[in-house]
Amino acid sequence: DEIKHKDFCVDEFNTNQLQTEKKEREKSDLIAKIEDLEMTIKALTEAIAKLKDEIAEMQVQMKRAGEDREQENKEFQTTVADQRETQRLLKAALSILQDFYGKKAALLQGRKQEPAGPPPPPGFEAYKKNAASGGVMDMIQQIISDAKAMESEAIRSEEDAQKAYEDFVKETNASIEAKSKEIVNKSEQKAKAETDFVETKEAKEAVMLELEQLSNYNAELHQSCDFVMKNFDLRQTARDEEVEALKQAKAILSGAKFEEFLQGA
């Protein structure tokens, strides 16, 4: 029974040690995995927050661009309206002047009387007419042309600004959409990492419990086996000696050596 007990103790200590070493390795692996998952969750959380900030900033920029575009369009409408009104007024004035100078020229041409004094040099009267009428009307016509040019330039600038705004909105919306998809993907990754984190912590707690149970069993083995294992050799030697003594006593009692005993006596 003592030998069986000793063999049982050896086997149980060996098994306990192997299981403990295995569980310690599992614990180390789980701790490392937990640390990796914590870092992953932290990195994903920061990345998602950054993406949200970037989207918010792009939305602010797009809102400001819309407000600026609205203000620019109002200024454009005002500029075009002013230039068109200027053209309308100047064209009306030019028409009046053309009508006035036309009637005056006809009136002068209809007069047959000769002027007092010597006649003016040839072409002088026409020059005076042209100087009086042509200069003013040319100036008005130039202003009308300038107003038309300013209107055309304002229209071109408005078209360019509107196209640039539309391109900006299109690109910004595409970027927002891409970042929103990235947030969804990273949120899914984070959710999976958080699930893995919870499961890994639970697995670690289970391993810690098993290690505690193994440690408790090891303590029980020491209580049950230490005395037997430490004194086994001494007890076996003493037992062997007892067995040998019993054999000798049995031999003596059975008469195997009784004769030699008498002869020796």
PDB file of C-alpha atoms in Angstrom:
ATOM      1  CA  ASP A   1       0.000   0.000   0.000  1.00  0.00           C
ATOM      2  CA  GLU A   2       2.838   2.389   0.826  1.00  0.00           C
ATOM      3  CA  ILE A   3       4.480   1.711  -2.540  1.00  0.00           C
ATOM      4  CA  LYS A   4       1.196   2.264  -4.311  1.00  0.00           C
ATOM      5  CA  HIS A   5       0.728   5.474  -2.358  1.00  0.00           C
ATOM      6  CA  LYS A   6       4.204   6.632  -3.255  1.00  0.00           C
ATOM      7  CA  ASP A   7       3.660   5.843  -6.961  1.00  0.00           C
ATOM      8  CA  PHE A   8       0.328   7.636  -6.803  1.00  0.00           C
ATOM      9  CA  CYS A   9       1.997  10.707  -5.308  1.00  0.00           C
ATOM     10  CA  VAL A  10       4.744  10.756  -7.962  1.00  0.00           C
ATOM     11  CA  ASP A  11       2.220  10.467 -10.774  1.00  0.00           C
ATOM     12  CA  GLU A  12      -0.057  13.116  -9.302  1.00  0.00           C
ATOM     13  CA  PHE A  13       2.800  15.569  -8.691  1.00  0.00           C
ATOM     14  CA  ASN A  14       4.019  15.111 -12.264  1.00  0.00           C
ATOM     15  CA  THR A  15       0.520  15.535 -13.681  1.00  0.00           C
ATOM     16  CA  ASN A  16      -0.101  18.576 -11.494  1.00  0.00           C
ATOM     17  CA  GLN A  17       3.156  20.177 -12.601  1.00  0.00           C
ATOM     18  CA  LEU A  18       2.463  19.560 -16.296  1.00  0.00           C
ATOM     19  CA  GLN A  19      -1.065  20.943 -16.030  1.00  0.00           C
ATOM     20  CA  THR A  20       0.151  23.952 -14.049  1.00  0.00           C
ATOM     21  CA  GLU A  21       2.858  24.740 -16.637  1.00  0.00           C
ATOM     22  CA  LYS A  22       0.316  24.414 -19.439  1.00  0.00           C
ATOM     23  CA  LYS A  23      -2.138  26.733 -17.698  1.00  0.00           C
ATOM     24  CA  GLU A  24       0.630  29.242 -16.928  1.00  0.00           C
ATOM     25  CA  ARG A  25       1.452  29.375 -20.641  1.00  0.00           C
ATOM     26  CA  GLU A  26      -2.233  29.846 -21.433  1.00  0.00           C
ATOM     27  CA  LYS A  27      -2.429  32.632 -18.863  1.00  0.00           C
ATOM     28  CA  SER A  28       0.599  34.407 -20.384  1.00  0.00           C
ATOM     29  CA  ASP A  29      -0.875  34.112 -23.880  1.00  0.00           C
ATOM     30  CA  LEU A  30      -4.226  35.443 -22.700  1.00  0.00           C
ATOM     31  CA  ILE A  31      -2.625  38.369 -20.864  1.00  0.00           C
ATOM     32  CA  ALA A  32      -0.668  39.271 -24.005  1.00  0.00           C
ATOM     33  CA  LYS A  33      -3.847  39.013 -26.094  1.00  0.00           C
ATOM     34  CA  ILE A  34      -5.731  41.220 -23.642  1.00  0.00           C
ATOM     35  CA  GLU A  35      -2.992  43.866 -23.874  1.00  0.00           C
ATOM     36  CA  ASP A  36      -3.080  43.706 -27.691  1.00  0.00           C
ATOM     37  CA  LEU A  37      -6.866  44.015 -27.718  1.00  0.00           C
ATOM     38  CA  GLU A  38      -6.728  46.983 -25.337  1.00  0.00           C
ATOM     39  CA  MET A  39      -4.266  48.721 -27.664  1.00  0.00           C
ATOM     40  CA  THR A  40      -6.409  47.858 -30.687  1.00  0.00           C
ATOM     41  CA  ILE A  41      -9.576  49.177 -29.049  1.00  0.00           C
ATOM     42  CA  LYS A  42      -7.787  52.366 -27.991  1.00  0.00           C
ATOM     43  CA  ALA A  43      -6.359  52.928 -31.480  1.00  0.00           C
ATOM     44  CA  LEU A  44      -9.736  52.305 -33.132  1.00  0.00           C
ATOM     45  CA  THR A  45     -11.493  54.612 -30.661  1.00  0.00           C
ATOM     46  CA  GLU A  46      -9.012  57.402 -31.411  1.00  0.00           C
ATOM     47  CA  ALA A  47      -9.252  56.791 -35.173  1.00  0.00           C
ATOM     48  CA  ILE A  48     -13.057  56.928 -35.090  1.00  0.00           C
ATOM     49  CA  ALA A  49     -12.993  60.136 -33.020  1.00  0.00           C
ATOM     50  CA  LYS A  50     -10.531  61.695 -35.485  1.00  0.00           C
ATOM     51  CA  LEU A  51     -12.688  60.731 -38.463  1.00  0.00           C
ATOM     52  CA  LYS A  52     -15.746  62.229 -36.782  1.00  0.00           C
ATOM     53  CA  ASP A  53     -13.824  65.456 -36.113  1.00  0.00           C
ATOM     54  CA  GLU A  54     -12.693  65.568 -39.748  1.00  0.00           C
ATOM     55  CA  ILE A  55     -16.257  65.061 -40.974  1.00  0.00           C
ATOM     56  CA  ALA A  56     -17.512  67.795 -38.639  1.00  0.00           C
ATOM     57  CA  GLU A  57     -14.798  70.163 -39.891  1.00  0.00           C
ATOM     58  CA  MET A  58     -15.652  69.400 -43.534  1.00  0.00           C
ATOM     59  CA  GLN A  59     -19.316  70.066 -42.824  1.00  0.00           C
ATOM     60  CA  VAL A  60     -18.385  73.403 -41.250  1.00  0.00           C
ATOM     61  CA  GLN A  61     -16.200  74.293 -44.248  1.00  0.00           C
ATOM     62  CA  MET A  62     -18.985  73.318 -46.632  1.00  0.00           C
ATOM     63  CA  LYS A  63     -21.483  75.446 -44.690  1.00  0.00           C
ATOM     64  CA  ARG A  64     -19.110  78.421 -44.774  1.00  0.00           C
ATOM     65  CA  ALA A  65     -18.508  77.891 -48.491  1.00  0.00           C
ATOM     66  CA  GLY A  66     -22.275  77.874 -49.048  1.00  0.00           C
ATOM     67  CA  GLU A  67     -22.683  81.108 -47.097  1.00  0.00           C
ATOM     68  CA  ASP A  68     -19.783  82.722 -49.018  1.00  0.00           C
ATOM     69  CA  ARG A  69     -21.274  81.515 -52.309  1.00  0.00           C
ATOM     70  CA  GLU A  70     -24.645  82.970 -51.384  1.00  0.00           C
ATOM     71  CA  GLN A  71     -23.055  86.323 -50.537  1.00  0.00           C
ATOM     72  CA  GLU A  72     -21.003  86.289 -53.758  1.00  0.00           C
ATOM     73  CA  ASN A  73     -24.154  85.534 -55.768  1.00  0.00           C
ATOM     74  CA  LYS A  74     -25.975  88.454 -54.147  1.00  0.00           C
ATOM     75  CA  GLU A  75     -23.068  90.730 -55.058  1.00  0.00           C
ATOM     76  CA  PHE A  76     -23.137  89.308 -58.584  1.00  0.00           C
ATOM     77  CA  GLN A  77     -26.861  89.945 -58.924  1.00  0.00           C
ATOM     78  CA  THR A  78     -26.364  93.496 -57.695  1.00  0.00           C
ATOM     79  CA  THR A  79     -23.446  94.108 -60.070  1.00  0.00           C
ATOM     80  CA  VAL A  80     -25.311  92.766 -63.098  1.00  0.00           C
ATOM     81  CA  ALA A  81     -28.444  94.696 -62.198  1.00  0.00           C
ATOM     82  CA  ASP A  82     -26.407  97.915 -61.780  1.00  0.00           C
ATOM     83  CA  GLN A  83     -24.607  97.460 -65.105  1.00  0.00           C
ATOM     84  CA  ARG A  84     -27.810  96.644 -66.955  1.00  0.00           C
ATOM     85  CA  GLU A  85     -29.556  99.653 -65.433  1.00  0.00           C
ATOM     86  CA  THR A  86     -26.583 101.809 -66.378  1.00  0.00           C
ATOM     87  CA  GLN A  87     -26.788 100.528 -69.944  1.00  0.00           C
ATOM     88  CA  ARG A  88     -30.540 101.122 -70.077  1.00  0.00           C
ATOM     89  CA  LEU A  89     -30.246 104.685 -68.825  1.00  0.00           C
ATOM     90  CA  LEU A  90     -27.309 105.543 -71.060  1.00  0.00           C
ATOM     91  CA  LYS A  91     -28.984 104.030 -74.116  1.00  0.00           C
ATOM     92  CA  ALA A  92     -32.039 106.149 -73.367  1.00  0.00           C
ATOM     93  CA  ALA A  93     -29.848 109.227 -72.994  1.00  0.00           C
ATOM     94  CA  LEU A  94     -27.971 108.366 -76.183  1.00  0.00           C
ATOM     95  CA  SER A  95     -31.240 107.989 -78.050  1.00  0.00           C
ATOM     96  CA  ILE A  96     -32.407 111.380 -76.814  1.00  0.00           C
ATOM     97  CA  LEU A  97     -29.120 113.018 -77.820  1.00  0.00           C
ATOM     98  CA  GLN A  98     -29.152 111.359 -81.212  1.00  0.00           C
ATOM     99  CA  ASP A  99     -32.696 112.590 -81.755  1.00  0.00           C
ATOM    100  CA  PHE A 100     -31.823 116.088 -80.525  1.00  0.00           C
ATOM    101  CA  TYR A 101     -28.709 116.503 -82.639  1.00  0.00           C
ATOM    102  CA  GLY A 102     -30.458 114.985 -85.590  1.00  0.00           C
ATOM    103  CA  LYS A 103     -33.293 117.528 -85.439  1.00  0.00           C
ATOM    104  CA  LYS A 104     -30.823 120.376 -84.868  1.00  0.00           C
ATOM    105  CA  ALA A 105     -28.798 119.373 -87.873  1.00  0.00           C
ATOM    106  CA  ALA A 106     -31.922 119.235 -89.991  1.00  0.00           C
ATOM    107  CA  LEU A 107     -32.985 122.675 -88.751  1.00  0.00           C
ATOM    108  CA  LEU A 108     -29.636 124.220 -89.516  1.00  0.00           C
ATOM    109  CA  GLN A 109     -29.574 122.657 -92.905  1.00  0.00           C
ATOM    110  CA  GLY A 110     -32.980 124.136 -93.695  1.00  0.00           C
ATOM    111  CA  ARG A 111     -31.939 127.713 -93.121  1.00  0.00           C
ATOM    112  CA  LYS A 112     -31.200 129.551 -96.383  1.00  0.00           C
ATOM    113  CA  GLN A 113     -30.080 132.911 -95.024  1.00  0.00           C
ATOM    114  CA  GLU A 114     -26.457 133.808 -95.151  1.00  0.00           C
ATOM    115  CA  PRO A 115     -24.690 134.619 -91.893  1.00  0.00           C
ATOM    116  CA  ALA A 116     -23.344 138.124 -91.252  1.00  0.00           C
ATOM    117  CA  GLY A 117     -19.725 138.574 -92.039  1.00  0.00           C
ATOM    118  CA  PRO A 118     -17.519 136.464 -94.207  1.00  0.00           C
ATOM    119  CA  PRO A 119     -18.380 132.771 -94.532  1.00  0.00           C
ATOM    120  CA  PRO A 120     -16.456 130.288 -92.344  1.00  0.00           C
ATOM    121  CA  PRO A 121     -13.754 128.149 -93.855  1.00  0.00           C
ATOM    122  CA  PRO A 122     -14.997 124.991 -95.566  1.00  0.00           C
ATOM    123  CA  GLY A 123     -15.684 122.182 -93.105  1.00  0.00           C
ATOM    124  CA  PHE A 124     -15.567 124.384 -90.007  1.00  0.00           C
ATOM    125  CA  GLU A 125     -19.308 124.240 -89.341  1.00  0.00           C
ATOM    126  CA  ALA A 126     -19.307 120.414 -89.625  1.00  0.00           C
ATOM    127  CA  TYR A 127     -16.397 120.223 -87.228  1.00  0.00           C
ATOM    128  CA  LYS A 128     -18.278 122.307 -84.658  1.00  0.00           C
ATOM    129  CA  LYS A 129     -21.299 120.023 -84.975  1.00  0.00           C
ATOM    130  CA  ASN A 130     -19.224 116.918 -84.602  1.00  0.00           C
ATOM    131  CA  ALA A 131     -17.354 118.364 -81.641  1.00  0.00           C
ATOM    132  CA  ALA A 132     -20.585 119.222 -79.890  1.00  0.00           C
ATOM    133  CA  SER A 133     -22.498 116.025 -80.551  1.00  0.00           C
ATOM    134  CA  GLY A 134     -19.984 113.307 -81.393  1.00  0.00           C
ATOM    135  CA  GLY A 135     -17.794 113.784 -78.318  1.00  0.00           C
ATOM    136  CA  VAL A 136     -20.617 113.387 -75.821  1.00  0.00           C
ATOM    137  CA  MET A 137     -22.270 110.483 -77.628  1.00  0.00           C
ATOM    138  CA  ASP A 138     -18.957 108.696 -78.103  1.00  0.00           C
ATOM    139  CA  MET A 139     -18.300 109.020 -74.393  1.00  0.00           C
ATOM    140  CA  ILE A 140     -21.756 107.643 -73.567  1.00  0.00           C
ATOM    141  CA  GLN A 141     -21.279 104.803 -76.031  1.00  0.00           C
ATOM    142  CA  GLN A 142     -17.927 103.977 -74.416  1.00  0.00           C
ATOM    143  CA  ILE A 143     -19.546 103.882 -70.980  1.00  0.00           C
ATOM    144  CA  ILE A 144     -22.224 101.543 -72.326  1.00  0.00           C
ATOM    145  CA  SER A 145     -19.528  99.283 -73.769  1.00  0.00           C
ATOM    146  CA  ASP A 146     -17.657  99.317 -70.466  1.00  0.00           C
ATOM    147  CA  ALA A 147     -20.870  98.420 -68.628  1.00  0.00           C
ATOM    148  CA  LYS A 148     -21.462  95.512 -71.018  1.00  0.00           C
ATOM    149  CA  ALA A 149     -17.888  94.322 -70.492  1.00  0.00           C
ATOM    150  CA  MET A 150     -18.281  94.516 -66.716  1.00  0.00           C
ATOM    151  CA  GLU A 151     -21.548  92.573 -66.969  1.00  0.00           C
ATOM    152  CA  SER A 152     -19.889  89.873 -69.093  1.00  0.00           C
ATOM    153  CA  GLU A 153     -16.913  89.666 -66.735  1.00  0.00           C
ATOM    154  CA  ALA A 154     -19.233  89.396 -63.726  1.00  0.00           C
ATOM    155  CA  ILE A 155     -21.169  86.574 -65.441  1.00  0.00           C
ATOM    156  CA  ARG A 156     -17.963  84.678 -66.252  1.00  0.00           C
ATOM    157  CA  SER A 157     -16.687  85.123 -62.691  1.00  0.00           C
ATOM    158  CA  GLU A 158     -20.026  83.956 -61.289  1.00  0.00           C
ATOM    159  CA  GLU A 159     -20.009  80.866 -63.513  1.00  0.00           C
ATOM    160  CA  ASP A 160     -16.437  80.032 -62.469  1.00  0.00           C
ATOM    161  CA  ALA A 161     -17.220  80.591 -58.782  1.00  0.00           C
ATOM    162  CA  GLN A 162     -20.385  78.473 -58.996  1.00  0.00           C
ATOM    163  CA  LYS A 163     -18.517  75.638 -60.720  1.00  0.00           C
ATOM    164  CA  ALA A 164     -15.709  75.792 -58.147  1.00  0.00           C
ATOM    165  CA  TYR A 165     -18.302  75.695 -55.351  1.00  0.00           C
ATOM    166  CA  GLU A 166     -20.132  72.742 -56.890  1.00  0.00           C
ATOM    167  CA  ASP A 167     -16.832  70.857 -57.363  1.00  0.00           C
ATOM    168  CA  PHE A 168     -15.884  71.589 -53.755  1.00  0.00           C
ATOM    169  CA  VAL A 169     -19.267  70.347 -52.488  1.00  0.00           C
ATOM    170  CA  LYS A 170     -19.017  67.227 -54.639  1.00  0.00           C
ATOM    171  CA  GLU A 171     -15.484  66.411 -53.461  1.00  0.00           C
ATOM    172  CA  THR A 172     -16.339  67.184 -49.831  1.00  0.00           C
ATOM    173  CA  ASN A 173     -19.449  64.998 -49.894  1.00  0.00           C
ATOM    174  CA  ALA A 174     -17.426  62.166 -51.447  1.00  0.00           C
ATOM    175  CA  SER A 175     -14.800  62.543 -48.724  1.00  0.00           C
ATOM    176  CA  ILE A 176     -17.484  62.602 -46.021  1.00  0.00           C
ATOM    177  CA  GLU A 177     -19.047  59.466 -47.485  1.00  0.00           C
ATOM    178  CA  ALA A 178     -15.673  57.689 -47.584  1.00  0.00           C
ATOM    179  CA  LYS A 179     -14.882  58.684 -44.002  1.00  0.00           C
ATOM    180  CA  SER A 180     -18.358  57.633 -42.875  1.00  0.00           C
ATOM    181  CA  LYS A 181     -17.809  54.184 -44.405  1.00  0.00           C
ATOM    182  CA  GLU A 182     -14.436  54.046 -42.688  1.00  0.00           C
ATOM    183  CA  ILE A 183     -16.128  54.872 -39.379  1.00  0.00           C
ATOM    184  CA  VAL A 184     -18.588  52.007 -39.943  1.00  0.00           C
ATOM    185  CA  ASN A 185     -15.743  49.584 -40.725  1.00  0.00           C
ATOM    186  CA  LYS A 186     -13.668  50.674 -37.746  1.00  0.00           C
ATOM    187  CA  SER A 187     -16.725  50.558 -35.487  1.00  0.00           C
ATOM    188  CA  GLU A 188     -17.329  46.963 -36.557  1.00  0.00           C
ATOM    189  CA  GLN A 189     -13.674  46.135 -35.899  1.00  0.00           C
ATOM    190  CA  LYS A 190     -13.907  47.823 -32.512  1.00  0.00           C
ATOM    191  CA  ALA A 191     -17.082  45.924 -31.611  1.00  0.00           C
ATOM    192  CA  LYS A 192     -15.398  42.627 -32.529  1.00  0.00           C
ATOM    193  CA  ALA A 193     -12.281  43.574 -30.552  1.00  0.00           C
ATOM    194  CA  GLU A 194     -14.427  44.463 -27.541  1.00  0.00           C
ATOM    195  CA  THR A 195     -16.231  41.120 -27.796  1.00  0.00           C
ATOM    196  CA  ASP A 196     -12.894  39.311 -28.057  1.00  0.00           C
ATOM    197  CA  PHE A 197     -11.637  41.346 -25.104  1.00  0.00           C
ATOM    198  CA  VAL A 198     -14.562  40.269 -22.903  1.00  0.00           C
ATOM    199  CA  GLU A 199     -14.226  36.634 -23.976  1.00  0.00           C
ATOM    200  CA  THR A 200     -10.468  36.671 -23.447  1.00  0.00           C
ATOM    201  CA  LYS A 201     -10.846  38.162 -19.967  1.00  0.00           C
ATOM    202  CA  GLU A 202     -13.378  35.467 -19.134  1.00  0.00           C
ATOM    203  CA  ALA A 203     -11.001  32.809 -20.475  1.00  0.00           C
ATOM    204  CA  LYS A 204      -8.200  34.296 -18.363  1.00  0.00           C
ATOM    205  CA  GLU A 205     -10.401  34.216 -15.258  1.00  0.00           C
ATOM    206  CA  ALA A 206     -11.219  30.567 -15.987  1.00  0.00           C
ATOM    207  CA  VAL A 207      -7.515  29.743 -16.321  1.00  0.00           C
ATOM    208  CA  MET A 208      -6.755  31.621 -13.098  1.00  0.00           C
ATOM    209  CA  LEU A 209      -9.438  29.544 -11.365  1.00  0.00           C
ATOM    210  CA  GLU A 210      -7.931  26.340 -12.748  1.00  0.00           C
ATOM    211  CA  LEU A 211      -4.484  27.428 -11.575  1.00  0.00           C
ATOM    212  CA  GLU A 212      -5.908  28.099  -8.128  1.00  0.00           C
ATOM    213  CA  GLN A 213      -7.497  24.657  -8.109  1.00  0.00           C
ATOM    214  CA  LEU A 214      -4.224  23.077  -9.234  1.00  0.00           C
ATOM    215  CA  SER A 215      -2.371  24.966  -6.515  1.00  0.00           C
ATOM    216  CA  ASN A 216      -4.860  23.831  -3.893  1.00  0.00           C
ATOM    217  CA  TYR A 217      -4.577  20.241  -5.084  1.00  0.00           C
ATOM    218  CA  ASN A 218      -0.796  20.524  -5.010  1.00  0.00           C
ATOM    219  CA  ALA A 219      -1.013  21.625  -1.386  1.00  0.00           C
ATOM    220  CA  GLU A 220      -3.249  18.656  -0.631  1.00  0.00           C
ATOM    221  CA  LEU A 221      -0.750  16.342  -2.313  1.00  0.00           C
ATOM    222  CA  HIS A 222       2.046  17.749  -0.172  1.00  0.00           C
ATOM    223  CA  GLN A 223       0.003  17.127   2.958  1.00  0.00           C
ATOM    224  CA  SER A 224      -0.735  13.592   1.857  1.00  0.00           C
ATOM    225  CA  CYS A 225       2.569  12.666   0.246  1.00  0.00           C
ATOM    226  CA  ASP A 226       5.467  14.620   1.744  1.00  0.00           C
ATOM    227  CA  PHE A 227       5.926  12.335   4.752  1.00  0.00           C
ATOM    228  CA  VAL A 228       5.636   9.179   2.659  1.00  0.00           C
ATOM    229  CA  MET A 229       8.035  10.396  -0.047  1.00  0.00           C
ATOM    230  CA  LYS A 230      10.625  11.824   2.358  1.00  0.00           C
ATOM    231  CA  ASN A 231      10.729   8.687   4.528  1.00  0.00           C
ATOM    232  CA  PHE A 232       9.983   6.117   1.883  1.00  0.00           C
ATOM    233  CA  ASP A 233      13.579   4.873   1.476  1.00  0.00           C
ATOM    234  CA  LEU A 234      14.174   4.656   5.237  1.00  0.00           C
ATOM    235  CA  ARG A 235      10.894   2.903   5.770  1.00  0.00           C
ATOM    236  CA  GLN A 236      11.594   0.545   2.894  1.00  0.00           C
ATOM    237  CA  THR A 237      15.049  -0.289   4.278  1.00  0.00           C
ATOM    238  CA  ALA A 238      13.579  -0.881   7.722  1.00  0.00           C
ATOM    239  CA  ARG A 239      10.838  -2.964   6.219  1.00  0.00           C
ATOM    240  CA  ASP A 240      13.322  -5.003   4.204  1.00  0.00           C
ATOM    241  CA  GLU A 241      15.305  -5.596   7.368  1.00  0.00           C
ATOM    242  CA  GLU A 242      12.149  -6.641   9.178  1.00  0.00           C
ATOM    243  CA  VAL A 243      11.287  -9.016   6.368  1.00  0.00           C
ATOM    244  CA  GLU A 244      14.770 -10.501   6.443  1.00  0.00           C
ATOM    245  CA  ALA A 245      14.594 -10.900  10.186  1.00  0.00           C
ATOM    246  CA  LEU A 246      11.239 -12.586   9.904  1.00  0.00           C
ATOM    247  CA  LYS A 247      12.636 -14.956   7.302  1.00  0.00           C
ATOM    248  CA  GLN A 248      15.540 -15.853   9.536  1.00  0.00           C
ATOM    249  CA  ALA A 249      13.244 -16.333  12.491  1.00  0.00           C
ATOM    250  CA  LYS A 250      10.984 -18.495  10.412  1.00  0.00           C
ATOM    251  CA  ALA A 251      13.930 -20.549   9.242  1.00  0.00           C
ATOM    252  CA  ILE A 252      15.120 -21.019  12.796  1.00  0.00           C
ATOM    253  CA  LEU A 253      11.690 -21.975  13.984  1.00  0.00           C
ATOM    254  CA  SER A 254      11.263 -24.404  11.141  1.00  0.00           C
ATOM    255  CA  GLY A 255      14.510 -26.165  12.185  1.00  0.00           C
ATOM    256  CA  ALA A 256      16.572 -25.342   9.161  1.00  0.00           C
ATOM    257  CA  LYS A 257      19.358 -24.049  11.327  1.00  0.00           C
ATOM    258  CA  PHE A 258      18.539 -25.765  14.574  1.00  0.00           C
ATOM    259  CA  GLU A 259      21.037 -28.545  13.943  1.00  0.00           C
ATOM    260  CA  GLU A 260      23.817 -26.146  13.223  1.00  0.00           C
ATOM    261  CA  PHE A 261      22.931 -24.427  16.407  1.00  0.00           C
ATOM    262  CA  LEU A 262      23.312 -27.633  18.438  1.00  0.00           C
ATOM    263  CA  GLN A 263      26.581 -28.493  16.739  1.00  0.00           C
ATOM    264  CA  GLY A 264      27.911 -25.126  17.447  1.00  0.00           C
ATOM    265  CA  ALA A 265      26.909 -25.455  21.044  1.00  0.00           C
TER     266      ALA A 265
END
